[in-house]
Coordinates of C-alpha atoms in Angstrom, one line a residue:
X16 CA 97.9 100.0 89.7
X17 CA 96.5 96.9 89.8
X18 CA 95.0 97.1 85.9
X19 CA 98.8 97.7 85.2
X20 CA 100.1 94.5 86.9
X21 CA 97.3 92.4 85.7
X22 CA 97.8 93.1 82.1
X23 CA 101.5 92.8 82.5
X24 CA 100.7 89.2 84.1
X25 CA 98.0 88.5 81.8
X26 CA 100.3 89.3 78.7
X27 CA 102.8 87.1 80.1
X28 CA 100.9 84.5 80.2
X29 CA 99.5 84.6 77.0
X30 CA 102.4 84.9 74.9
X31 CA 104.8 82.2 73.7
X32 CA 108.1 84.7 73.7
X33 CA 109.7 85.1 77.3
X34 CA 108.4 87.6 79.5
X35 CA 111.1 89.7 79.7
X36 CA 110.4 90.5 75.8
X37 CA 106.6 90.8 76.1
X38 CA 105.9 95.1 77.0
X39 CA 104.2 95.6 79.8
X40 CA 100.7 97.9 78.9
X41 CA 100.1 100.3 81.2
X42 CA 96.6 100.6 81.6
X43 CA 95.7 102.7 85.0
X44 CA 93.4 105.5 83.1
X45 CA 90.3 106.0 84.7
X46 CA 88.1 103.8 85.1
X47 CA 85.3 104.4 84.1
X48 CA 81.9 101.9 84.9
X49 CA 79.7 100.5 82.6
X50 CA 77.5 97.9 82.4
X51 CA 78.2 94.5 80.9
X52 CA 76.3 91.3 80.9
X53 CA 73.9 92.6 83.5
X54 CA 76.9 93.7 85.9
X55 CA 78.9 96.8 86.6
X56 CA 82.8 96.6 85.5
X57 CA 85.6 98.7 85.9
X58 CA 87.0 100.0 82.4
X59 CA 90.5 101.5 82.1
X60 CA 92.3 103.1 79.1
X61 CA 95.9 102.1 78.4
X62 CA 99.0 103.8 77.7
X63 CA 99.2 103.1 73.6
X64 CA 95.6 105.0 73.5
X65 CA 93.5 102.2 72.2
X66 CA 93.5 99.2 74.5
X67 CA 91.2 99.1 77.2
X68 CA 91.3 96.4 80.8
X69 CA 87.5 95.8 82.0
X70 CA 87.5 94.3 85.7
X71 CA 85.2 93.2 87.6
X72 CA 85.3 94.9 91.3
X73 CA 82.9 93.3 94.4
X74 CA 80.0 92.9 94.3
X75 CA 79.7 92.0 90.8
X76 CA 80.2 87.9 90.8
X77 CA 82.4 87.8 88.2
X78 CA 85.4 88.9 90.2
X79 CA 88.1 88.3 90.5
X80 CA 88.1 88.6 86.5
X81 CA 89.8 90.8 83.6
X82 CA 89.1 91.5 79.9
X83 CA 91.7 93.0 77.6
X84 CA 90.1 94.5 74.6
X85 CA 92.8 95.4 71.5
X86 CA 92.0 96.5 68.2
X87 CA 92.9 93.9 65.8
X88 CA 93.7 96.3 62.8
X89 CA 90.7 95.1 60.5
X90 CA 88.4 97.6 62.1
X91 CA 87.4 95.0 65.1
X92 CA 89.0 93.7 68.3
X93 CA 90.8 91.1 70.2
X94 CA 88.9 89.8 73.4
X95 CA 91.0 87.9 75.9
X96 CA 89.6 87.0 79.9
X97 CA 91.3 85.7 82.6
X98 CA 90.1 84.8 86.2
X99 CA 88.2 82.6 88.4
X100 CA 85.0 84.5 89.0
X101 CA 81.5 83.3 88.2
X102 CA 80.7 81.8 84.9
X103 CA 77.2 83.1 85.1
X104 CA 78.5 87.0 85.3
X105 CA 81.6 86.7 82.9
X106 CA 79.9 84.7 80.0
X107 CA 77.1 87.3 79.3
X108 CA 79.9 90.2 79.7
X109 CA 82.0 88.3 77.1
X110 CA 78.9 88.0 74.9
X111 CA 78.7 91.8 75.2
X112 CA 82.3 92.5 74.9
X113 CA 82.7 90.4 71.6
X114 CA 80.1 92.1 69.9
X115 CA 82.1 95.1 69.6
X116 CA 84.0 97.3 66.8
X117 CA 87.0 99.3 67.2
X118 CA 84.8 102.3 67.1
X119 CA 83.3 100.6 70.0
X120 CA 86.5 100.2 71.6
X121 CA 87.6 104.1 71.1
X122 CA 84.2 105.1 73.1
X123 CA 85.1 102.9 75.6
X124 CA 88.7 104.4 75.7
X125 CA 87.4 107.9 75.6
X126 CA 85.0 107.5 78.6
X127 CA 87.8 105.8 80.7
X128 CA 89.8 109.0 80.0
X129 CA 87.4 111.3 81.1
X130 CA 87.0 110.2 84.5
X131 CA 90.6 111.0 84.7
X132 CA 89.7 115.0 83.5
X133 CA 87.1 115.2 86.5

């Protein structure tokens, strides 16, 4: 639930085009937690079966804070953040995060479902 409404404010926020014609991504499967930057984070899967939301939950210092990870078609992905946690946890995560491929971004996807099967 609250992946779903942060990406559907984050989205918002990010786009030029009204928000009444920007889709809402539902992204509430999972999550799964891995380790980023030297912190756990909160991954969950969205509804179009590529996108992924990584969050940072307490105690990780980053929080509150959110990544949206898309692929971008060329076989990598789009990075966007948003939040007001601590530089020193989000900026190694982000280092992490934009190292990866869409490949990358599919594993992370598939472990956010499985927590789901469990």
């Amino acid at each position: 639930m609250i992946a779903t409404l942060l990406i559907t404010i984050l989205a918002a926020g990010m786009s030029t085009e009204p928000a009444t014609e920007q889709p809402a991504l539902r992204c509430d499967i999972g999550p799964a937690v891995k380790q980023f930057g030297g912190n756990d984070w909160l991954v969950y899967g969205c509804a179009d079966g590529h996108s992924v939301v990584v969050t940072a939950g307490a105690p990780n210092p980053a929080t509150p804070f959110v990544f949206i990870l898309t692929p971008d078609g060329s076989g990598g992905i789009e990075l966007h953040g948003e939040g007001t946690g601590a530089e020193s946890a989000t900026k190694p995560a982000y280092e992490s995060l934009s190292k990866m491929s869409s490949s990358d971004l599919a594993a992370l996807f598939h472990e956010a479902s499985r927590t789901n099967e469990r």
